[in-house]
Amino acid sequence: MSDRAPAGQFLDAAIDLLRRVRDEEADSITAAGTLLADTVESGGRLFAFGAGHSSLAAQDLVYRAGGLALMNLLAVPGVVGVDVMPAPLGSALERVDGLASAVLDSSPLRAGDALLIISLSGRNALPVEMAAKARALGVRVIGVTSVAYASETTSRHASGTYLKDHCDLVLDSKIAVGDAELTLDNVPAPFAPASTVVTSALLQAVMATTAAALADRGLEPPLLRSGNVDGGHDWNGRVMEQYRDRIFYRH
């Protein structure tokens, strides 16, 4: 580690990762944005799922100022965030076979919809099974993961496969296995994770692509405004009423 302050080193590492995503994932981002625009135009609904800290990037897309009103959170009780107690239970649930099938069977997902599945490692049973089951239902699946995990870890799904193996499109966050950017001689473990920063930025790049693609087709993107600007609540009310049959977080 250099003599530079850890804060600066972390920010530089995050910036380098964002540059890699910008340069290396440009085609995949365009394809993902186009897929979502196609889904919106054809009357489909949009969903996002993430477990544990990967859920933060999913939640960042839902009911968000400047975001698409049609993006819904696919919630799995006990694994969305770290609000479950004890927190390690959430990690355990990610490894339970059959949980994703039970969730999808009781969800509003249907053929023609699109589902973003966010899992840094992509190795646990929950995201693997969710992707495979959703595609079998006719849902288009975009996986957001670190592809490096598939070559440096073992799968925890009975099939031996990873999230990336069951997607229509894969977005690679480029995060190194272990998700820690810094080390110090006097600190026994690597530290400073960047996956949330990078994954959130990657997904917002997809959302921007989707909005622009819809506009290029002569369609008004169903965007939300901040409720803290004048007229924001009225604007959002109009959008949510117009698309009420495709928005599930209102009920």
Short mmCIF file of C-alpha atoms in Angstrom, two decimals:
data_model
loop_
_atom_site.label_atom_id
_atom_site.label_comp_id
_atom_site.label_asym_id
_atom_site.label_seq_id
_atom_site.Cartn_x
_atom_site.Cartn_y
_atom_site.Cartn_z
CA MET A 1 0.00 0.00 0.00
CA SER A 2 1.36 3.44 -0.87
CA ASP A 3 1.93 6.37 1.44
CA ARG A 4 -1.30 7.96 0.25
CA ALA A 5 -4.12 8.24 2.80
CA PRO A 6 -6.49 5.26 2.79
CA ALA A 7 -9.46 7.48 1.92
CA GLY A 8 -7.79 8.65 -1.26
CA GLN A 9 -6.65 5.14 -2.12
CA PHE A 10 -10.16 3.79 -1.75
CA LEU A 11 -11.66 6.55 -3.88
CA ASP A 12 -9.00 5.98 -6.55
CA ALA A 13 -9.76 2.25 -6.51
CA ALA A 14 -13.48 2.91 -6.90
CA ILE A 15 -12.84 5.37 -9.74
CA ASP A 16 -10.62 2.83 -11.50
CA LEU A 17 -13.36 0.21 -11.23
CA LEU A 18 -15.94 2.65 -12.60
CA ARG A 19 -13.67 3.41 -15.54
CA ARG A 20 -13.29 -0.31 -16.23
CA VAL A 21 -17.05 -0.76 -16.14
CA ARG A 22 -17.54 2.22 -18.45
CA ASP A 23 -15.01 0.95 -20.97
CA GLU A 24 -15.44 -2.83 -20.77
CA GLU A 25 -19.19 -3.13 -20.15
CA ALA A 26 -20.40 -0.45 -22.58
CA ASP A 27 -21.98 -2.93 -25.00
CA SER A 28 -23.61 -4.91 -22.20
CA ILE A 29 -25.01 -1.74 -20.62
CA THR A 30 -26.49 -0.73 -23.97
CA ALA A 31 -27.98 -4.18 -24.44
CA ALA A 32 -29.46 -4.19 -20.93
CA GLY A 33 -30.96 -0.74 -21.37
CA THR A 34 -32.43 -1.79 -24.71
CA LEU A 35 -33.92 -4.94 -23.17
CA LEU A 36 -35.62 -2.92 -20.44
CA ALA A 37 -36.89 -0.37 -22.97
CA ASP A 38 -38.30 -3.22 -25.08
CA THR A 39 -40.03 -4.57 -21.96
CA VAL A 40 -41.56 -1.20 -21.10
CA GLU A 41 -42.70 -0.61 -24.68
CA SER A 42 -44.33 -4.04 -24.92
CA GLY A 43 -46.29 -3.61 -21.68
CA GLY A 44 -44.05 -5.70 -19.44
CA ARG A 45 -43.12 -4.94 -15.87
CA LEU A 46 -39.68 -4.43 -14.33
CA PHE A 47 -38.33 -6.05 -11.17
CA ALA A 48 -35.04 -5.99 -9.26
CA PHE A 49 -33.74 -8.41 -6.65
CA GLY A 50 -30.65 -8.54 -4.50
CA ALA A 51 -29.80 -10.35 -1.28
CA GLY A 52 -27.84 -8.93 1.64
CA HIS A 53 -25.77 -5.93 0.66
CA SER A 54 -26.52 -6.63 -3.00
CA SER A 55 -30.07 -5.58 -2.16
CA LEU A 56 -28.85 -2.01 -1.66
CA ALA A 57 -28.28 -1.59 -5.40
CA ALA A 58 -31.71 -3.11 -6.11
CA GLN A 59 -33.45 -0.80 -3.64
CA ASP A 60 -31.66 2.18 -5.19
CA LEU A 61 -33.69 1.61 -8.37
CA VAL A 62 -37.14 1.54 -6.79
CA TYR A 63 -39.38 4.59 -6.21
CA ARG A 64 -36.38 6.76 -6.94
CA ALA A 65 -36.27 10.41 -8.00
CA GLY A 66 -34.89 10.43 -11.53
CA GLY A 67 -35.59 6.72 -11.85
CA LEU A 68 -38.10 4.59 -13.71
CA ALA A 69 -41.46 4.39 -11.95
CA LEU A 70 -41.98 0.86 -13.31
CA MET A 71 -39.06 -0.67 -11.38
CA ASN A 72 -40.38 -2.88 -8.57
CA LEU A 73 -38.46 -4.59 -5.77
CA LEU A 74 -38.80 -8.37 -5.69
CA ALA A 75 -38.51 -8.91 -1.95
CA VAL A 76 -37.57 -12.19 -0.29
CA PRO A 77 -38.33 -12.03 3.44
CA GLY A 78 -35.20 -12.28 5.51
CA VAL A 79 -32.67 -11.55 2.78
CA VAL A 80 -33.39 -7.97 1.66
CA GLY A 81 -30.77 -5.94 3.50
CA VAL A 82 -29.57 -6.55 7.03
CA ASP A 83 -32.79 -5.76 8.87
CA VAL A 84 -33.38 -9.43 9.71
CA MET A 85 -32.21 -10.46 13.16
CA PRO A 86 -29.90 -12.19 13.62
CA ALA A 87 -28.20 -10.77 10.53
CA PRO A 88 -26.36 -14.02 9.65
CA LEU A 89 -29.76 -15.63 9.03
CA GLY A 90 -29.97 -13.66 5.78
CA SER A 91 -26.74 -15.24 4.57
CA ALA A 92 -28.02 -18.68 5.51
CA LEU A 93 -31.29 -18.18 3.62
CA GLU A 94 -29.37 -17.41 0.42
CA ARG A 95 -28.19 -21.02 0.47
CA VAL A 96 -31.61 -22.64 0.90
CA ASP A 97 -32.71 -24.73 -2.07
CA GLY A 98 -36.30 -24.11 -3.16
CA LEU A 99 -36.67 -20.66 -1.64
CA ALA A 100 -36.47 -18.81 -4.97
CA SER A 101 -39.12 -21.07 -6.50
CA ALA A 102 -41.48 -20.41 -3.60
CA VAL A 103 -40.94 -16.66 -3.94
CA LEU A 104 -41.51 -16.59 -7.69
CA ASP A 105 -44.62 -18.77 -7.41
CA SER A 106 -46.21 -16.15 -5.14
CA SER A 107 -44.88 -13.07 -6.97
CA PRO A 108 -46.54 -11.05 -9.76
CA LEU A 109 -43.77 -11.93 -12.22
CA ARG A 110 -45.04 -13.28 -15.54
CA ALA A 111 -43.84 -13.95 -19.06
CA GLY A 112 -42.77 -10.76 -20.81
CA ASP A 113 -41.44 -9.10 -17.65
CA ALA A 114 -37.78 -8.32 -16.96
CA LEU A 115 -35.88 -9.13 -13.77
CA LEU A 116 -32.55 -7.72 -12.63
CA ILE A 117 -30.81 -10.13 -10.26
CA ILE A 118 -27.92 -8.64 -8.33
CA SER A 119 -25.48 -10.98 -6.60
CA LEU A 120 -21.83 -10.14 -6.16
CA SER A 121 -20.65 -13.74 -6.00
CA GLY A 122 -23.50 -15.31 -7.98
CA ARG A 123 -22.66 -18.62 -6.27
CA ASN A 124 -25.50 -19.11 -3.80
CA ALA A 125 -28.60 -21.20 -4.43
CA LEU A 126 -31.04 -18.28 -4.22
CA PRO A 127 -29.84 -16.13 -7.16
CA VAL A 128 -28.98 -19.16 -9.30
CA GLU A 129 -32.36 -20.78 -8.79
CA MET A 130 -34.19 -17.46 -9.18
CA ALA A 131 -32.57 -16.79 -12.54
CA ALA A 132 -33.21 -20.29 -13.87
CA LYS A 133 -36.81 -20.40 -12.65
CA ALA A 134 -37.62 -16.88 -13.92
CA ARG A 135 -36.34 -17.67 -17.39
CA ALA A 136 -38.40 -20.84 -17.43
CA LEU A 137 -41.44 -18.63 -16.77
CA GLY A 138 -40.63 -16.48 -19.81
CA VAL A 139 -39.06 -13.62 -17.86
CA ARG A 140 -36.01 -11.90 -19.32
CA VAL A 141 -33.17 -11.96 -16.78
CA ILE A 142 -30.25 -9.56 -16.45
CA GLY A 143 -27.59 -10.72 -14.00
CA VAL A 144 -25.34 -8.22 -12.25
CA THR A 145 -22.39 -9.99 -10.69
CA SER A 146 -18.62 -10.27 -10.44
CA VAL A 147 -17.71 -12.83 -13.05
CA ALA A 148 -14.38 -13.47 -11.29
CA TYR A 149 -16.16 -15.45 -8.58
CA ALA A 150 -17.12 -18.14 -11.08
CA SER A 151 -13.47 -18.99 -11.70
CA GLU A 152 -12.14 -18.49 -8.17
CA THR A 153 -14.88 -20.02 -5.98
CA THR A 154 -17.12 -23.08 -6.00
CA SER A 155 -20.85 -22.87 -6.63
CA ARG A 156 -23.22 -23.48 -3.72
CA HIS A 157 -26.02 -24.63 -6.03
CA ALA A 158 -26.59 -28.33 -6.67
CA SER A 159 -26.06 -27.77 -10.41
CA GLY A 160 -22.58 -26.38 -9.89
CA THR A 161 -23.56 -23.31 -11.90
CA TYR A 162 -23.55 -19.59 -11.14
CA LEU A 163 -25.93 -16.71 -11.69
CA LYS A 164 -24.12 -15.77 -14.88
CA ASP A 165 -25.01 -19.14 -16.41
CA HIS A 166 -28.76 -18.51 -16.28
CA CYS A 167 -29.16 -14.97 -17.68
CA ASP A 168 -30.13 -13.38 -20.96
CA LEU A 169 -27.52 -10.72 -20.28
CA VAL A 170 -24.70 -10.42 -17.74
CA LEU A 171 -23.21 -7.19 -16.38
CA ASP A 172 -19.79 -7.70 -14.78
CA SER A 173 -19.05 -5.34 -11.88
CA LYS A 174 -15.31 -6.25 -12.02
CA ILE A 175 -15.15 -6.51 -8.22
CA ALA A 176 -12.32 -8.74 -6.99
CA VAL A 177 -13.18 -11.84 -4.98
CA GLY A 178 -13.57 -10.80 -1.34
CA ASP A 179 -14.81 -7.27 -2.13
CA ALA A 180 -12.13 -5.34 -0.28
CA GLU A 181 -9.91 -2.80 -2.00
CA LEU A 182 -7.32 -1.97 0.65
CA THR A 183 -4.73 -3.70 2.84
CA LEU A 184 -2.43 -2.48 5.60
CA ASP A 185 0.45 -4.29 7.25
CA ASN A 186 -1.04 -3.68 10.69
CA VAL A 187 -4.61 -4.66 9.73
CA PRO A 188 -5.14 -8.45 9.62
CA ALA A 189 -7.92 -8.44 6.98
CA PRO A 190 -8.44 -6.59 3.70
CA PHE A 191 -11.00 -3.79 3.98
CA ALA A 192 -12.96 -1.06 2.15
CA PRO A 193 -15.56 -2.76 -0.09
CA ALA A 194 -16.49 -1.05 -3.38
CA SER A 195 -19.23 -3.32 -4.70
CA THR A 196 -22.12 -1.06 -3.64
CA VAL A 197 -20.61 2.02 -5.25
CA VAL A 198 -19.79 0.28 -8.50
CA THR A 199 -22.93 -1.84 -8.81
CA SER A 200 -25.23 1.10 -8.12
CA ALA A 201 -23.44 3.22 -10.71
CA LEU A 202 -23.57 0.38 -13.22
CA LEU A 203 -27.31 -0.01 -12.76
CA GLN A 204 -27.99 3.71 -12.97
CA ALA A 205 -26.08 3.69 -16.27
CA VAL A 206 -28.51 1.00 -17.46
CA MET A 207 -31.49 3.08 -16.30
CA ALA A 208 -30.17 6.12 -18.15
CA THR A 209 -29.80 4.01 -21.29
CA THR A 210 -33.37 2.76 -20.91
CA ALA A 211 -34.83 6.25 -20.54
CA ALA A 212 -32.91 7.55 -23.55
CA ALA A 213 -33.90 4.52 -25.66
CA LEU A 214 -37.57 5.06 -24.92
CA ALA A 215 -37.29 8.75 -25.79
CA ASP A 216 -35.56 7.87 -29.07
CA ARG A 217 -38.62 5.76 -29.93
CA GLY A 218 -40.94 8.70 -29.32
CA LEU A 219 -42.14 7.35 -25.96
CA GLU A 220 -42.10 9.37 -22.74
CA PRO A 221 -40.01 7.45 -20.20
CA PRO A 222 -42.06 6.83 -17.02
CA LEU A 223 -39.69 8.77 -14.76
CA LEU A 224 -40.25 9.98 -11.21
CA ARG A 225 -39.33 13.43 -9.96
CA SER A 226 -38.08 14.37 -6.52
CA GLY A 227 -40.89 14.97 -4.05
CA ASN A 228 -38.77 17.79 -2.65
CA VAL A 229 -39.10 19.99 -5.73
CA ASP A 230 -42.21 22.02 -6.48
CA GLY A 231 -44.69 19.99 -8.48
CA GLY A 232 -42.89 16.72 -7.80
CA HIS A 233 -45.75 15.02 -5.96
CA ASP A 234 -48.26 15.94 -8.66
CA TRP A 235 -45.94 14.69 -11.38
CA ASN A 236 -45.35 11.39 -9.59
CA GLY A 237 -49.05 10.94 -8.91
CA ARG A 238 -49.80 11.29 -12.63
CA VAL A 239 -47.10 8.80 -13.63
CA MET A 240 -48.10 6.25 -11.01
CA GLU A 241 -51.76 6.51 -11.98
CA GLN A 242 -50.92 6.07 -15.65
CA TYR A 243 -48.91 2.92 -14.92
CA ARG A 244 -50.78 1.68 -11.87
CA ASP A 245 -51.19 -1.83 -13.25
CA ARG A 246 -47.41 -2.17 -13.55
CA ILE A 247 -46.40 -0.69 -10.20
CA PHE A 248 -46.58 -2.92 -7.12
CA TYR A 249 -44.94 -0.82 -4.39
CA ARG A 250 -48.04 1.39 -3.99
CA HIS A 251 -50.19 -1.31 -2.42
#
